[in-house]
XYZ file of C-alpha atoms in Angstrom:
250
model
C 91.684 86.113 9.426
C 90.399 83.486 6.962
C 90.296 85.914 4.305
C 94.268 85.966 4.212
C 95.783 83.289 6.332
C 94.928 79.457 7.509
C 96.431 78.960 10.925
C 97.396 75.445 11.948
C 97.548 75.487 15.631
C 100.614 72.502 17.228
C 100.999 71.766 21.366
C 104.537 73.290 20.906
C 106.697 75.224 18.267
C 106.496 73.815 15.141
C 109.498 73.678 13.210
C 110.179 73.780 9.426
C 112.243 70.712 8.280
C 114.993 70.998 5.961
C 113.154 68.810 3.018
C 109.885 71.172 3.302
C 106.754 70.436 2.345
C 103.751 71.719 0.627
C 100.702 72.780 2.328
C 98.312 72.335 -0.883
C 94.578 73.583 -0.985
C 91.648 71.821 -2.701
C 87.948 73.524 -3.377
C 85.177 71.506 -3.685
C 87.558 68.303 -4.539
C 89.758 70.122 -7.484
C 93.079 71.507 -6.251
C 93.273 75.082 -6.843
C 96.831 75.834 -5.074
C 100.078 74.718 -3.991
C 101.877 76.596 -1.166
C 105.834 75.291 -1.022
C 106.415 74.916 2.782
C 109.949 75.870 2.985
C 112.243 77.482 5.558
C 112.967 80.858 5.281
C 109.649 81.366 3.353
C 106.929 84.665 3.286
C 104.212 82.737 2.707
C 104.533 79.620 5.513
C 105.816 81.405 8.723
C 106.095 80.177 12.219
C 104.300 82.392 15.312
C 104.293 80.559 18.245
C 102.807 77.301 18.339
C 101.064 77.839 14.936
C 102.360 77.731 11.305
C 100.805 80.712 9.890
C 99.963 80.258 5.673
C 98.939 82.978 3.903
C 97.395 81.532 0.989
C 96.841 84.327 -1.296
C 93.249 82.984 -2.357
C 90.029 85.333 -2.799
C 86.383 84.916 -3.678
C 85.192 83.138 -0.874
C 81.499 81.865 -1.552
C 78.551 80.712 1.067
C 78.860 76.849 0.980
C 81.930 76.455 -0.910
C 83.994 73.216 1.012
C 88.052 73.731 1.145
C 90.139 70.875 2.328
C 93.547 71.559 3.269
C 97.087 69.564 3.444
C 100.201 69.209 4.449
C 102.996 66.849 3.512
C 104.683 64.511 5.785
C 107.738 65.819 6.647
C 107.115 69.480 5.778
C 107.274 69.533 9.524
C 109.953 68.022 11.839
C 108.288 65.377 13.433
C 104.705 65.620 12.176
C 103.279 63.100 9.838
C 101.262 65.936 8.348
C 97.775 66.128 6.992
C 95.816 63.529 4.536
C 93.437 64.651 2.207
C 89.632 64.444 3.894
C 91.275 64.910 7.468
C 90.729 68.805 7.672
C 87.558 70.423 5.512
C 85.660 73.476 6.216
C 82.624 75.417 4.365
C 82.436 78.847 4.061
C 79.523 80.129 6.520
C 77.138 82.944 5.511
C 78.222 86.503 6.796
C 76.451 88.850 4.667
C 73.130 90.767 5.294
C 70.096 90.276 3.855
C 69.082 93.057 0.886
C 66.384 93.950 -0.533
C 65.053 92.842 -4.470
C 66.354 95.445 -6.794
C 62.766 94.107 -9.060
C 60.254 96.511 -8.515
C 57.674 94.053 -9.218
C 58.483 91.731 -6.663
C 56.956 93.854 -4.271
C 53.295 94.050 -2.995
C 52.382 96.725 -4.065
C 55.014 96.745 -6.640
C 57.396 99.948 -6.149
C 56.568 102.482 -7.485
C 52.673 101.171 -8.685
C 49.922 103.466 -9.459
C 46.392 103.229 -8.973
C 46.771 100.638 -6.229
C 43.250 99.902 -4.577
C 44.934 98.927 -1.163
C 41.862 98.707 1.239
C 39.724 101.336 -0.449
C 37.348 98.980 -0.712
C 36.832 97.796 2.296
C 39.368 94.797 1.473
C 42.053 93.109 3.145
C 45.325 94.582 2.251
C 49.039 93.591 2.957
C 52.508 93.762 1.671
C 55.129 91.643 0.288
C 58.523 92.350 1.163
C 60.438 90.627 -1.109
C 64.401 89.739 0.147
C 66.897 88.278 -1.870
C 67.471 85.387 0.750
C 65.049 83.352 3.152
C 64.985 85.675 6.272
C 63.182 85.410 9.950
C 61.557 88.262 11.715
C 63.453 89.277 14.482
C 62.578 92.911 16.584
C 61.573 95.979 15.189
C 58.496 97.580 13.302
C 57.213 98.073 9.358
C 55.309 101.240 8.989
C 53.424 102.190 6.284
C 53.480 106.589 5.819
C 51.118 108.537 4.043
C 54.035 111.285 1.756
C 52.849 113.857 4.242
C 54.620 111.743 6.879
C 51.458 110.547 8.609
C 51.408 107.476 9.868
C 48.990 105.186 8.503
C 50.360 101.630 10.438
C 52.723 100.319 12.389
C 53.478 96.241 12.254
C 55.450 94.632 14.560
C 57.202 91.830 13.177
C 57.417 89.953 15.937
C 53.391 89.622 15.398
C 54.376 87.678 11.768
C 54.894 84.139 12.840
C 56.469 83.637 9.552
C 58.704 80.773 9.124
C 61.809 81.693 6.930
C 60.825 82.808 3.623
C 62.362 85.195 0.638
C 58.900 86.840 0.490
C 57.799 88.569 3.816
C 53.649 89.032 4.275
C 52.730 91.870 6.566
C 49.061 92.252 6.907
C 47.933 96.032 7.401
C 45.060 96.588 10.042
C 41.737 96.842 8.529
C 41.795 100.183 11.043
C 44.844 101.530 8.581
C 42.950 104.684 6.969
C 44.151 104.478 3.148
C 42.755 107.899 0.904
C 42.524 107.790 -2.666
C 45.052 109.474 -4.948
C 47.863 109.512 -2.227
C 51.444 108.571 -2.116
C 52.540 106.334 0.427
C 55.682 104.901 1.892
C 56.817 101.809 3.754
C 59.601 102.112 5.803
C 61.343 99.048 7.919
C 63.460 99.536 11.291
C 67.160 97.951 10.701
C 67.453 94.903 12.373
C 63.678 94.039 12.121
C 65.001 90.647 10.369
C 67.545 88.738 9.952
C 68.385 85.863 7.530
C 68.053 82.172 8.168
C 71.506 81.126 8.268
C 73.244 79.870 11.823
C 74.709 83.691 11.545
C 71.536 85.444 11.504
C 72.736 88.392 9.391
C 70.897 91.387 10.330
C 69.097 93.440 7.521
C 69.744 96.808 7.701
C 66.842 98.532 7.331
C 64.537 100.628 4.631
C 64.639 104.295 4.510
C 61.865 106.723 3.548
C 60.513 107.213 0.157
C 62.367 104.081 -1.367
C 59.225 101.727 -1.609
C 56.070 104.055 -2.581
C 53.259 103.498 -3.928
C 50.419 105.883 -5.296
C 46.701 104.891 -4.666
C 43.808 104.439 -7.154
C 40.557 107.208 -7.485
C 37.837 105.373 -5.346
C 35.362 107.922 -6.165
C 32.748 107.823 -9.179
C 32.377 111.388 -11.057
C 29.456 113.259 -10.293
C 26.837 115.194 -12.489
C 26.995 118.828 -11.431
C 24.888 119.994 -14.371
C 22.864 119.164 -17.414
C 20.881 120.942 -19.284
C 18.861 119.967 -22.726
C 19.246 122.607 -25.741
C 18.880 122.929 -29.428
C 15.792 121.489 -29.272
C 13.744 120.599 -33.143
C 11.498 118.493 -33.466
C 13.615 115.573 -34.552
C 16.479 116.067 -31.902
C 17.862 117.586 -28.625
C 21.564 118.425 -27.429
C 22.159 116.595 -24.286
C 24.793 118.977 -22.016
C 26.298 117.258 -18.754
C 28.928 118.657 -16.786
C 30.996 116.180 -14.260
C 33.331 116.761 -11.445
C 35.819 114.537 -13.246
C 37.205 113.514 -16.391
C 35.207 110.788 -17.738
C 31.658 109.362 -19.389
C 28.050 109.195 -18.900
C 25.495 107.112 -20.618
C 21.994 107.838 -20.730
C 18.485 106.140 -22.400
C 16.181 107.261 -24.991
């Protein structure tokens, strides 16, 4: 396991000398330790045909570049390892998340009075990751708080190249009603990052991403009446189905 040990593989025992050695590490160029290969030692130990190091190191980061040596002589019979002959980066092994901004996120989480496709207008989310990711297999839905399902997108219908901010389109068939909560909800696995890994994400669970839709619907007059009439002026009385206001002309 990298996270503990580098294991330097020989065709046949290797063998400690006498002198030692050092087996040193360098990051990026700088060297950040020294490892005393000696016999008898914890830390440099022979299994087999491999010299087992356990170097003691932590904080392994995507893309950082280690190069690793070894003295000549630290070995019988080995002229050991230059600088530059054995390098490695760090690969990336961790999933895909989510942004933590709610405003990142089309609609943004949490948003009220959101006019989604009220209108008769195209609608679609933004799915905002915190790395570029690919679509892979598995579905986006889009639930009305009743648990009604208002859409289901397969992503394998995105054709998105790799990108932090995911665009699903919702069908202009998608039924959206006006002040309703909704929820998106995304299968695990339904992308996975860009990296030679492919990190799986792991999903979004109900009620996490919401969003609350606007009042598509102008008030109506359900009375009005005239009263107090003089001769110089007239009380106007309109009732509406909703809060709001009404002009009218003299």
């Amino acid at each position: 396991d990298i996270a503990t040990q580098f294991v330097v593989a020989f065709d046949q025992a290797p063998q400690i000398s006498a002198a030692g050695g050092t087996f040193a590490i360098y990051k990026g160029g700088t060297l950040v330790k020294t490892i005393p290969i000696v016999q008898g030692s914890s830390d440099v130990t022979v299994s087999g045909k491999t010299l087992v190091v356990n170097h003691g190191l932590t904080g392994f980061s995507q893309g950082d570049v280690y190069q690793l040596v070894i003295t000549n002589g630290a070995i019988t019979d080995f002229g050991g390892i230059a600088q530059g002959n054995w390098s490695f980066t760090i690969g990336d092994y961790v999933s895909p998340k989510l942004s933590t901004t709610a405003a990142n996120y089309t609609p943004a989480n949490g948003a009220e009075d959101v006019e989604a496709n009220l209108k008769g207008n195209a609608f679609s989310l933004t799915i905002p990751f915190n790395e570029a990711v690919v679509p892979a297999t598995g579905n986006v839905y889009v639930y009305a708080a009743d648990g009604t399902i208002i859409d289901i997108i397969d992503v394998t219908t995105l054709n998105q190249a790799a990108t932090a901010n995911v665009n699903v389109p919702i069908a202009a068939t998608a039924i959206f009603k006006e002040l309703t909560k909704y929820y998106v909800t995304i299968d695990a696995n339904a992308f996975v990052d860009a990296s030679p890994n492919a990190n799986k994400f792991a999903g979004l669970a109900a009620n996490v991403w919401t969003f609350t839709t606007r009042d598509n619907t102008a008030p109506a007059i359900e009375t009005k009446t005239v009263s107090d009439i003089t001769e110089t002026s007239a009380k106007l009385n309109v009732s509406l189905s909703e809060a709001g206001k009404y002009y009218y002309l003299l």
